PDB file of C-alpha atoms in Angstrom:
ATOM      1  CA  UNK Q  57      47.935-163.845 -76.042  1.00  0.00           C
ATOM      2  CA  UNK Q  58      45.172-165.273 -73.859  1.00  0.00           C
ATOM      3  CA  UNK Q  59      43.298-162.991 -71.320  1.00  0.00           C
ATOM      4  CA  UNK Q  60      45.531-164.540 -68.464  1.00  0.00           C
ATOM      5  CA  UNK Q  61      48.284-164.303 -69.905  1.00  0.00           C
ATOM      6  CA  UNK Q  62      48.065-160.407 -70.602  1.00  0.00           C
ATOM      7  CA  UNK Q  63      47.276-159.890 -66.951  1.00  0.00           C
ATOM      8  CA  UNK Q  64      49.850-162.422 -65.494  1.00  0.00           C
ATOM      9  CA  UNK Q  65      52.008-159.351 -68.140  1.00  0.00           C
ATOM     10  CA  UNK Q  66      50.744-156.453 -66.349  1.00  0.00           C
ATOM     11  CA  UNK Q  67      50.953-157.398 -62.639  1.00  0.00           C
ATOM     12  CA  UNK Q  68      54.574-158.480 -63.596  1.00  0.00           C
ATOM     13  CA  UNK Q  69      55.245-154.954 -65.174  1.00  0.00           C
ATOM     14  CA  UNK Q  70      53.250-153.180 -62.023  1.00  0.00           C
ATOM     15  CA  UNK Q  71      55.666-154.812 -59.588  1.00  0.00           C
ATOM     16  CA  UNK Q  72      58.703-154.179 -61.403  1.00  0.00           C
ATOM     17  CA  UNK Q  73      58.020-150.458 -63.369  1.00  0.00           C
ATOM     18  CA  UNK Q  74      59.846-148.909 -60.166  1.00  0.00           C
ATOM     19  CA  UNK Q  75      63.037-150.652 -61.503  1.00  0.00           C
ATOM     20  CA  UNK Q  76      63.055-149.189 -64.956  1.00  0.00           C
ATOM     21  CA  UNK Q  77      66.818-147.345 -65.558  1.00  0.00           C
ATOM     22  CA  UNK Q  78      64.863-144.894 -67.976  1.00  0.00           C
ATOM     23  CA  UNK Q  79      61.392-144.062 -69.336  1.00  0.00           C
ATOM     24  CA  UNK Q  80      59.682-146.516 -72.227  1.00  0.00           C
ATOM     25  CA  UNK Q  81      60.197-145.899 -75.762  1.00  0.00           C
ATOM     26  CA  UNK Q  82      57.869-145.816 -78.095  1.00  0.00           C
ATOM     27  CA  UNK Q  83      57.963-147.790 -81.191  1.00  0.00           C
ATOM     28  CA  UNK Q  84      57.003-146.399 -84.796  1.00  0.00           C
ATOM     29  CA  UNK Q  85      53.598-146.993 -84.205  1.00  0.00           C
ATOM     30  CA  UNK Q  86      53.271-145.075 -81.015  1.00  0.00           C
ATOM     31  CA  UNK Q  87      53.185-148.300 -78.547  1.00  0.00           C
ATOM     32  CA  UNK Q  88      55.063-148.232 -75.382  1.00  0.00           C
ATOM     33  CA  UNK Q  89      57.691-151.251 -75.178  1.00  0.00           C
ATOM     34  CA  UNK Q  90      58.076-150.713 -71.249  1.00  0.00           C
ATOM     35  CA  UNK Q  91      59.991-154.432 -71.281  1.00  0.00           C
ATOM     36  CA  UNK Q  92      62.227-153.460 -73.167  1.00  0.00           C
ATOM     37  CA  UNK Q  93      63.897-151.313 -70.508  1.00  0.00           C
ATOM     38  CA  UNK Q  94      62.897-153.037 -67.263  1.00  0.00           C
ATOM     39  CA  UNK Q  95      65.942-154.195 -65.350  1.00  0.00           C
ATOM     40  CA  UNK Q  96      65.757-157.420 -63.571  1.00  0.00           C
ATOM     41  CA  UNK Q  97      66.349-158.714 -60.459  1.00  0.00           C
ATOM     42  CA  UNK Q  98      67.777-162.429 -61.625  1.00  0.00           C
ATOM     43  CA  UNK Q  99      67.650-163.783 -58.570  1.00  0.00           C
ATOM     44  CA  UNK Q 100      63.856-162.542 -57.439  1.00  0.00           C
ATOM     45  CA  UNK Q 101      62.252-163.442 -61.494  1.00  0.00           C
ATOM     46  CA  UNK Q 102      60.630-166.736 -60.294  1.00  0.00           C
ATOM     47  CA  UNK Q 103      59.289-165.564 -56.964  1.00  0.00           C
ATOM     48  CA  UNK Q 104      57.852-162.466 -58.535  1.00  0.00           C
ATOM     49  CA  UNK Q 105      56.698-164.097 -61.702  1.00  0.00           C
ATOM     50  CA  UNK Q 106      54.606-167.026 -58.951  1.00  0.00           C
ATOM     51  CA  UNK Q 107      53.684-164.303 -56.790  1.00  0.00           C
ATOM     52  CA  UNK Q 108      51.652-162.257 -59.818  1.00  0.00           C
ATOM     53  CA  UNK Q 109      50.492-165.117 -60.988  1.00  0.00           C
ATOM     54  CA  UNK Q 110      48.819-166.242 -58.043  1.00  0.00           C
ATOM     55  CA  UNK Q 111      47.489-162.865 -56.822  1.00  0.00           C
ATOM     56  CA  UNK Q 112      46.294-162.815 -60.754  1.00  0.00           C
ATOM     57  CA  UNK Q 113      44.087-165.991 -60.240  1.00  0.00           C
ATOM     58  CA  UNK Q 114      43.279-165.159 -56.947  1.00  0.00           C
ATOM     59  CA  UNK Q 115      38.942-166.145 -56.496  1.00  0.00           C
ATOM     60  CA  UNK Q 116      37.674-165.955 -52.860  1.00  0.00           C
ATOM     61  CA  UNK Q 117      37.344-169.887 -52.325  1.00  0.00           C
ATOM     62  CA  UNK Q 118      35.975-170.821 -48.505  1.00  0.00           C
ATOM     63  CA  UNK Q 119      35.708-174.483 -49.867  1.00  0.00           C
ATOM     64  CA  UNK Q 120      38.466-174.454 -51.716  1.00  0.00           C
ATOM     65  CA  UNK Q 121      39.504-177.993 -49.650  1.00  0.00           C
ATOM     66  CA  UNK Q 122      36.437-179.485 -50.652  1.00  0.00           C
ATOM     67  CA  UNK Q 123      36.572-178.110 -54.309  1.00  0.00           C
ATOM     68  CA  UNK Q 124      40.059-179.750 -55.098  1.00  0.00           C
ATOM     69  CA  UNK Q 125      38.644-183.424 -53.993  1.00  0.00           C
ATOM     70  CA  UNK Q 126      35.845-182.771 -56.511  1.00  0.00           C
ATOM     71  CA  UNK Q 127      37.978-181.290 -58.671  1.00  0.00           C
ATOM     72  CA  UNK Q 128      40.785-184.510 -58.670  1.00  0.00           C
ATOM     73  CA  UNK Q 129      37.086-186.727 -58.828  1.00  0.00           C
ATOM     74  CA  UNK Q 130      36.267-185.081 -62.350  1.00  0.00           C
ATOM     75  CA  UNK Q 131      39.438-185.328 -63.746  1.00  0.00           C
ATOM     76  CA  UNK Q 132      39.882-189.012 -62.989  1.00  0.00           C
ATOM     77  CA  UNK Q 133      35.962-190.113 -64.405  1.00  0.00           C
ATOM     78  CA  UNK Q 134      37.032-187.707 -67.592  1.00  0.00           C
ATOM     79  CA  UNK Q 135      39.849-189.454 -68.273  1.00  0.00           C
ATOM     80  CA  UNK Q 136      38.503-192.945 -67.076  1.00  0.00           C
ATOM     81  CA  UNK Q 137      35.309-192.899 -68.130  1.00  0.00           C
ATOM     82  CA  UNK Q 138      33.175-189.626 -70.304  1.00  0.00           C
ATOM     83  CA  UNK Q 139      36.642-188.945 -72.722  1.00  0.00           C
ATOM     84  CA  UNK Q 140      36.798-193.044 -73.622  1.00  0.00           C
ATOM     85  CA  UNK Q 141      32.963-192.884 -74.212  1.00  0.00           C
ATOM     86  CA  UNK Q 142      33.346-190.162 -76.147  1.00  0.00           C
ATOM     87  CA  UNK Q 143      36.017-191.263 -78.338  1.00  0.00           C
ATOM     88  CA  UNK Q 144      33.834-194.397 -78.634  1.00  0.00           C
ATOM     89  CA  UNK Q 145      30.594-192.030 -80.006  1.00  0.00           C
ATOM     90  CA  UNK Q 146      32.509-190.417 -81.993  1.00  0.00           C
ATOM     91  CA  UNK Q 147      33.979-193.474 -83.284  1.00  0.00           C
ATOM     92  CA  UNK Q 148      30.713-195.460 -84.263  1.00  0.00           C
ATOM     93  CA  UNK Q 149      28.594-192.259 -85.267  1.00  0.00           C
ATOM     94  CA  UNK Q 150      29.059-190.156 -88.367  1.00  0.00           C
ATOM     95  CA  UNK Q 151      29.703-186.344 -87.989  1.00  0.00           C
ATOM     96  CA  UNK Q 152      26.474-185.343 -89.813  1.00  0.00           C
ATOM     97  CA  UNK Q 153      24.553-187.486 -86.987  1.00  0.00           C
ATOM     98  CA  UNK Q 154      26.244-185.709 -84.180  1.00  0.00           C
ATOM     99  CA  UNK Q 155      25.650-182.341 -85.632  1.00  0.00           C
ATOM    100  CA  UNK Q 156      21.738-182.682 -85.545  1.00  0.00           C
ATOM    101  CA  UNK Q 157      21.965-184.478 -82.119  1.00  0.00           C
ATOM    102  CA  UNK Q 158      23.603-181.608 -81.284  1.00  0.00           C
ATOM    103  CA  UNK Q 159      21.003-179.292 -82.859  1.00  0.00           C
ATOM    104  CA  UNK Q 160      18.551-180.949 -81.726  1.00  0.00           C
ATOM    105  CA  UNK Q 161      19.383-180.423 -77.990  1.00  0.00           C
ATOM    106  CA  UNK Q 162      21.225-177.125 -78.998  1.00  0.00           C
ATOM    107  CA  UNK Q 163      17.001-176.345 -80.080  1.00  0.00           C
ATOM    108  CA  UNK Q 164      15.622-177.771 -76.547  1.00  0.00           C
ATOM    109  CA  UNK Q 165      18.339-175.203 -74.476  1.00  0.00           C
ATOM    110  CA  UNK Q 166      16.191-172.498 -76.525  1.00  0.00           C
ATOM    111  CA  UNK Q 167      13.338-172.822 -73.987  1.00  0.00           C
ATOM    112  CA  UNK Q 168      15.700-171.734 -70.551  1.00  0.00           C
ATOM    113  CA  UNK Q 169      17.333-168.571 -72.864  1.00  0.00           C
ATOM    114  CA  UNK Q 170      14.371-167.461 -74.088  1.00  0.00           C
ATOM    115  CA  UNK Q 171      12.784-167.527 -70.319  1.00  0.00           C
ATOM    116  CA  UNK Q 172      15.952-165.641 -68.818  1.00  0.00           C
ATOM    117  CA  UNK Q 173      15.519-163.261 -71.843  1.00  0.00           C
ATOM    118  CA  UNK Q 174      12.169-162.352 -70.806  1.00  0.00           C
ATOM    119  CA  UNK Q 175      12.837-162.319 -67.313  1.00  0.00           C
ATOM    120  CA  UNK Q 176      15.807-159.814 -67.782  1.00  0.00           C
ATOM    121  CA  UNK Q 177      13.661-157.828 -69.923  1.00  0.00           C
ATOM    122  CA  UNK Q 178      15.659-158.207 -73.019  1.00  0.00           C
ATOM    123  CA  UNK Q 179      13.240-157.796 -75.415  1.00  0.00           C
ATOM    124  CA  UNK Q 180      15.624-158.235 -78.945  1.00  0.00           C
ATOM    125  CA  UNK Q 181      17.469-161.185 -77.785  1.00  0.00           C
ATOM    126  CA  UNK Q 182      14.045-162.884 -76.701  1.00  0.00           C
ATOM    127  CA  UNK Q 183      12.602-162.191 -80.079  1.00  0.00           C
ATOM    128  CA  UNK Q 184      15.695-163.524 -81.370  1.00  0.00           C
ATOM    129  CA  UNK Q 185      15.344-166.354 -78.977  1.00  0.00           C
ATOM    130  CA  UNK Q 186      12.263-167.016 -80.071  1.00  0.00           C
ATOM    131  CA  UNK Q 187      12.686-166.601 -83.669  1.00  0.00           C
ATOM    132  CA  UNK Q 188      15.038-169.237 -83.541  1.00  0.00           C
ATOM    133  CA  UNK Q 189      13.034-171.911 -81.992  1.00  0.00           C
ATOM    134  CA  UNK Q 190      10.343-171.505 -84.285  1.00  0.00           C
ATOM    135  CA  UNK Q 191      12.484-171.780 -87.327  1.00  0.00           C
ATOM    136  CA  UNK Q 192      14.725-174.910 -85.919  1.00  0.00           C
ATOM    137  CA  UNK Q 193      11.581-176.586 -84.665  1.00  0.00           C
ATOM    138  CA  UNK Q 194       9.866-176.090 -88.126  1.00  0.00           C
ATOM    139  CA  UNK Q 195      12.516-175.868 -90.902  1.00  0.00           C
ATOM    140  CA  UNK Q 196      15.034-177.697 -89.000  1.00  0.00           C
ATOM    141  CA  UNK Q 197      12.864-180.543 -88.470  1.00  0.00           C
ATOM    142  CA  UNK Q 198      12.278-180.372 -84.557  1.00  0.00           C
ATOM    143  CA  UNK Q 199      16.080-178.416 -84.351  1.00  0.00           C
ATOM    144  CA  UNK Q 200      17.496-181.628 -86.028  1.00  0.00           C
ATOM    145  CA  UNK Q 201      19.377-178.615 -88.409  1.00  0.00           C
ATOM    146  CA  UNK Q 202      19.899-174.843 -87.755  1.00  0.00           C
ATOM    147  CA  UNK Q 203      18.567-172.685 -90.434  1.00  0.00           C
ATOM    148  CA  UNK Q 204      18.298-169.988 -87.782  1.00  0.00           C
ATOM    149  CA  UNK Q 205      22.355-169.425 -87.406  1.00  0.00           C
ATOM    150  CA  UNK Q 206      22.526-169.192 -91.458  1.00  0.00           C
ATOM    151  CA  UNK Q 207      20.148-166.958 -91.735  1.00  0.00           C
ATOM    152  CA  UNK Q 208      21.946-164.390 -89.150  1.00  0.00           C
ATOM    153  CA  UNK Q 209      20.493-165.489 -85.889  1.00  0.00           C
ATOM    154  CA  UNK Q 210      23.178-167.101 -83.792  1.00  0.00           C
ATOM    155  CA  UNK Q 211      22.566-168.908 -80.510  1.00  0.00           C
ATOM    156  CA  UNK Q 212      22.826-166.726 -77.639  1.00  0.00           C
ATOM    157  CA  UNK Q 213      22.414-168.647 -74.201  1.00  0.00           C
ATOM    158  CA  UNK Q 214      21.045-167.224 -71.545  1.00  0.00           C
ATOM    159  CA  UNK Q 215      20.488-169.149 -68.047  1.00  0.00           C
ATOM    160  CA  UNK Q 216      18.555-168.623 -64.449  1.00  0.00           C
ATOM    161  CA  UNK Q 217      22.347-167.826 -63.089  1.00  0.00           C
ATOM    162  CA  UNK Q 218      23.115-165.056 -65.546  1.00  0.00           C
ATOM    163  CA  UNK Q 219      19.180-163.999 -64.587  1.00  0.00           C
ATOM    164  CA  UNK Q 220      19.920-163.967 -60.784  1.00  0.00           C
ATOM    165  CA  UNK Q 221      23.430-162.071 -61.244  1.00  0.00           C
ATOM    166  CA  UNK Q 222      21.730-159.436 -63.708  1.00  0.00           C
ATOM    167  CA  UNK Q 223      19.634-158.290 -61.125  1.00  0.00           C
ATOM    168  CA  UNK Q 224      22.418-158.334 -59.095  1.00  0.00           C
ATOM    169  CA  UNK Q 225      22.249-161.421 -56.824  1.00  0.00           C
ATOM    170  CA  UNK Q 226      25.838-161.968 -55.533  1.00  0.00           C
ATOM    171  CA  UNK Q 227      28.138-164.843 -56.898  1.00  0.00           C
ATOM    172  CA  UNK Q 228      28.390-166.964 -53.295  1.00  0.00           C
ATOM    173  CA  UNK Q 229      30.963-169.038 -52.844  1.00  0.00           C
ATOM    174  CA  UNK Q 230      33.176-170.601 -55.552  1.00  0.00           C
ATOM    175  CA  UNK Q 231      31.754-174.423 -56.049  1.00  0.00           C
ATOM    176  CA  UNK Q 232      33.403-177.397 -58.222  1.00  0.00           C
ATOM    177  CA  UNK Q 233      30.274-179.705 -58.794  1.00  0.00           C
ATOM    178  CA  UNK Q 234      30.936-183.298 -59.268  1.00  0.00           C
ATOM    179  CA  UNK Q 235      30.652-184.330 -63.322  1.00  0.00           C
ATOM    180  CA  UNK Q 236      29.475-180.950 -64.269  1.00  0.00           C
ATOM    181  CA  UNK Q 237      32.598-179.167 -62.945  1.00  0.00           C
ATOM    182  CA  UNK Q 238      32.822-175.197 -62.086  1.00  0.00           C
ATOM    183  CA  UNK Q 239      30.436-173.490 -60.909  1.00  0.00           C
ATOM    184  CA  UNK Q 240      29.547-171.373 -57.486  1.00  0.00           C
ATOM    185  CA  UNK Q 241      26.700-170.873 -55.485  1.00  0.00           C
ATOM    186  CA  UNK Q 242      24.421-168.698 -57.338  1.00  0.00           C
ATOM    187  CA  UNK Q 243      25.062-170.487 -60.516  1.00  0.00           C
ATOM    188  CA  UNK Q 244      24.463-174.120 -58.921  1.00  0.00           C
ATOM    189  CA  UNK Q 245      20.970-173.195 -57.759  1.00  0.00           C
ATOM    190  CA  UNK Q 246      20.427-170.900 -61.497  1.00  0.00           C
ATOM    191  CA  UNK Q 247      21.282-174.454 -63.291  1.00  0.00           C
ATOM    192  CA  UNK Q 248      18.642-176.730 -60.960  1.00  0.00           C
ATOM    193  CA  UNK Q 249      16.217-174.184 -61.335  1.00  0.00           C
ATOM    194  CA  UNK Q 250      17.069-174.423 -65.427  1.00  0.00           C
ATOM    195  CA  UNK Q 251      16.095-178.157 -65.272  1.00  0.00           C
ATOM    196  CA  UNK Q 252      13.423-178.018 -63.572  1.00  0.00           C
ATOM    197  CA  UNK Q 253      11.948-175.585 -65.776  1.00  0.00           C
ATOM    198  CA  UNK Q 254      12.669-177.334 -68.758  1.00  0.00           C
ATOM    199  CA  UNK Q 255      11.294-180.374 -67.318  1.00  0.00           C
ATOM    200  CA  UNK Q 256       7.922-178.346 -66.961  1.00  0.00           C
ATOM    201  CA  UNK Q 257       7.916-177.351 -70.205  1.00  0.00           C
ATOM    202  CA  UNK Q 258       8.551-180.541 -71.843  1.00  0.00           C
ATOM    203  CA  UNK Q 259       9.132-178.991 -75.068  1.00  0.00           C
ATOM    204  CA  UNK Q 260       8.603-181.739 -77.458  1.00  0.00           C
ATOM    205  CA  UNK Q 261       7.554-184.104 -75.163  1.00  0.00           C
ATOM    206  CA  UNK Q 262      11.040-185.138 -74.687  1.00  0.00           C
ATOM    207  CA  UNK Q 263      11.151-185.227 -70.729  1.00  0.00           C
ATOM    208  CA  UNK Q 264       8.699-186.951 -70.558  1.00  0.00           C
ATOM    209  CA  UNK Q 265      10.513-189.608 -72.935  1.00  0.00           C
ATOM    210  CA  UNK Q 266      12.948-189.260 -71.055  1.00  0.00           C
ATOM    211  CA  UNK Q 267      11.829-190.700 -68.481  1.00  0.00           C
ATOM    212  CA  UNK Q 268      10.582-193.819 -70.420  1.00  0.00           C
ATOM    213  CA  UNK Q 269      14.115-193.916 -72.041  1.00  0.00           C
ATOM    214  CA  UNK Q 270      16.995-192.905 -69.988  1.00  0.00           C
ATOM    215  CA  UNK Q 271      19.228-193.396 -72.957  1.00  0.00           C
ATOM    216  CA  UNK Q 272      18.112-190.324 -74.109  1.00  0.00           C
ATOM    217  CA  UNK Q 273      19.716-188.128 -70.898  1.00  0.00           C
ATOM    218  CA  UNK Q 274      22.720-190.469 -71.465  1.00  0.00           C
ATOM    219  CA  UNK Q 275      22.953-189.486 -74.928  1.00  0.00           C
ATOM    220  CA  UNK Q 276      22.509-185.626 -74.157  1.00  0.00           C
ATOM    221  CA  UNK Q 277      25.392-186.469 -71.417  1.00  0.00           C
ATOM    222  CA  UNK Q 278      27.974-187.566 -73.763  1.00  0.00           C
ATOM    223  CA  UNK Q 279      26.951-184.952 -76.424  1.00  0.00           C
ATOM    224  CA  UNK Q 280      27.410-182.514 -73.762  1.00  0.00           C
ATOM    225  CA  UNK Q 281      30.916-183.334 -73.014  1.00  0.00           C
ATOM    226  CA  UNK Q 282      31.456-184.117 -76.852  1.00  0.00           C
ATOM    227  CA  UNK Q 283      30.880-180.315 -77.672  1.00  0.00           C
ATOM    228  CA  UNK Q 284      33.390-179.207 -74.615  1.00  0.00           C
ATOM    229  CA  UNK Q 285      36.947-178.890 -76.088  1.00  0.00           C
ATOM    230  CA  UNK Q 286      38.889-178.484 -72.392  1.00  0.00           C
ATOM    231  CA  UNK Q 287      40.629-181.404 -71.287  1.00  0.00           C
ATOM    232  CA  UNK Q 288      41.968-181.726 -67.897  1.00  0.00           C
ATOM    233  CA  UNK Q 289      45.603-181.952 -67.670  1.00  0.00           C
ATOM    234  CA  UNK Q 290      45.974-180.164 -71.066  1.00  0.00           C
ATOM    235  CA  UNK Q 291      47.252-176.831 -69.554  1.00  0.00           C
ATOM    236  CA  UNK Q 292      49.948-178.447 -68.079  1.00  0.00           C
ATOM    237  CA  UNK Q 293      50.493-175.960 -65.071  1.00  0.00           C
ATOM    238  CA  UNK Q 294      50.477-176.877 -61.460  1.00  0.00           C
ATOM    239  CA  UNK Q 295      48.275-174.061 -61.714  1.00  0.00           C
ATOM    240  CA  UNK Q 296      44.917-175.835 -63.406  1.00  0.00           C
ATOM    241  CA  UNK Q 297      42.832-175.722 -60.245  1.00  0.00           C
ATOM    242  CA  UNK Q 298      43.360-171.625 -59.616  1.00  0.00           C
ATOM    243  CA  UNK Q 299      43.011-171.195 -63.172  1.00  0.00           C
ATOM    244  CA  UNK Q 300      39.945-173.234 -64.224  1.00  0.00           C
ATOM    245  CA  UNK Q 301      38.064-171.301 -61.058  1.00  0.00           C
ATOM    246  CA  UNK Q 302      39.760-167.959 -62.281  1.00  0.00           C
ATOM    247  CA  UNK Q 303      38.323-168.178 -66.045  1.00  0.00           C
ATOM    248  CA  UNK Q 304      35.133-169.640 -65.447  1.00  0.00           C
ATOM    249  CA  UNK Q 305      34.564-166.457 -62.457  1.00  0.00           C
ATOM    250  CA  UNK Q 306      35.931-163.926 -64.959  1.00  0.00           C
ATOM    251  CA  UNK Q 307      33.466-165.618 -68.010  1.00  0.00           C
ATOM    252  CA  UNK Q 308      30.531-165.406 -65.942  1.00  0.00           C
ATOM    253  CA  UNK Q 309      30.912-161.869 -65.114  1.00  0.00           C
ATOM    254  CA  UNK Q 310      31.407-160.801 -68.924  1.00  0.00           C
ATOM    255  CA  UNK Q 311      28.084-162.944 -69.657  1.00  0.00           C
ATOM    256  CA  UNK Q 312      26.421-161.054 -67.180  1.00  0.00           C
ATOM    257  CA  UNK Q 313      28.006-157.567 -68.140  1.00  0.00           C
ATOM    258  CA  UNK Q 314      27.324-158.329 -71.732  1.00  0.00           C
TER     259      UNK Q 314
END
């Protein structure tokens, strides 16, 4: 069961305890089965059921108008435009050539977690950070493979937003940015500053290629979206908008806690 799900489950049971006809039971193991002897008001199910559910997803959301346009814009250039170009990549290139394009941009996202490391004062996962650059850069032939995560080092991403919010820097408002979806107002500016950064860097001297060849930001664009698995439209639920905004809050809050 999904983390929704279990707390759509518990503000249904919170509403509707007071209507129990006895106490729980407990099973062999020990575990409460408080369905089990809920009664039911038939008539009042659906209402209740929308009513949790919505107070479940609830996000504060000033722009919320604005959001939904952008929101609607995204899904329609995913499913009109990135998805068929991605379908089309995937089509044309072999798997083991969009693994180390993958790597190899997985390697250049080093630089911006390793910063944020340091600047959070996490000194183990910027050693790790580190570690793993150096490694992918030299072993993996400029990140092109990832010895790193085989030899017990795994990726762990760390970003200007997650920087701001650890030194507790309030969220702002909720924000749907056009292409690069969710986001909110803290974590919009954390992601400029992010590329910015990186573009100072120039780590491999691939902004400034970059800007020679713009087919390489068009080829880290549709490896970007390659390596998302959501799909719009694919939770089927009327409910999409409130509960894209509700998991991607609720994410960026364990990131931060983490």
């Amino acid at each position: 069961m999904t983390e929704h799900a279990r707390l759509v489950a518990a503000a249904l049971l919170l509403g509707n305890l007071a209507h129990a006809a006895e106490p729980p039971a407990a099973d062999g193991d020990g575990f409460k089965r408080p369905l089990d002897s809920l009664q039911f008001n038939s008539g009042r199910d659906q209402r209740e059921f929308e009513r949790a559910s919505l107070a479940t997803l609830n996000v504060p959301d000033p722009w919320e108008r604005w959001n939904r346009r952008v929101y609607y814009f995204n899904y329609r250039l995913d499913e009109w435009v990135l998805l068929p170009v991605v379908r089309g990549y995937r089509y044309v290139t072999p798997g083991f050539v969009r693994s180390g394009v993958r790597n190899f941009f997985g390697n250049l996202g080093e630089i911006p977690s390793l910063l944020n490391s340091l600047l959070q004062l996490r000194g183990r996962r910027a050693l790790d950070t580190g570690t793993r650059l150096l490694l992918n850069t030299t072993l993996g032939v400029a990140g092109l493979w990832d010895p790193a995560t085989r030899m017990g080092l795994p990726r762990q991403s760390e970003d200007f937003g997650q920087t701001l919010g650890a030194y507790g820097v309030p969220t702002g408002p909720y924000l749907m940015l056009p292409v690069l979806g969710p986001s909110n107002l803290r974590d919009a500016g954390g992601q400029l500053t992010d590329l910015l950064t990186a573009n100072r860097v120039d780590y491999l001297n691939v902004a400034t290629a970059s800007d020679a060849h713009p087919e390489i930001s068009a080829l880290k664009a549709v490896d970007r979206r390659d390596g998302i698995p959501f799909r719009y439209g694919q939770l089927n639920s009327p409910f999409e908008y409130n509960q894209i905004r509700y998991v991607y809050t609720r994410a960026r809050q364990l990131q931060i806690e983490e």
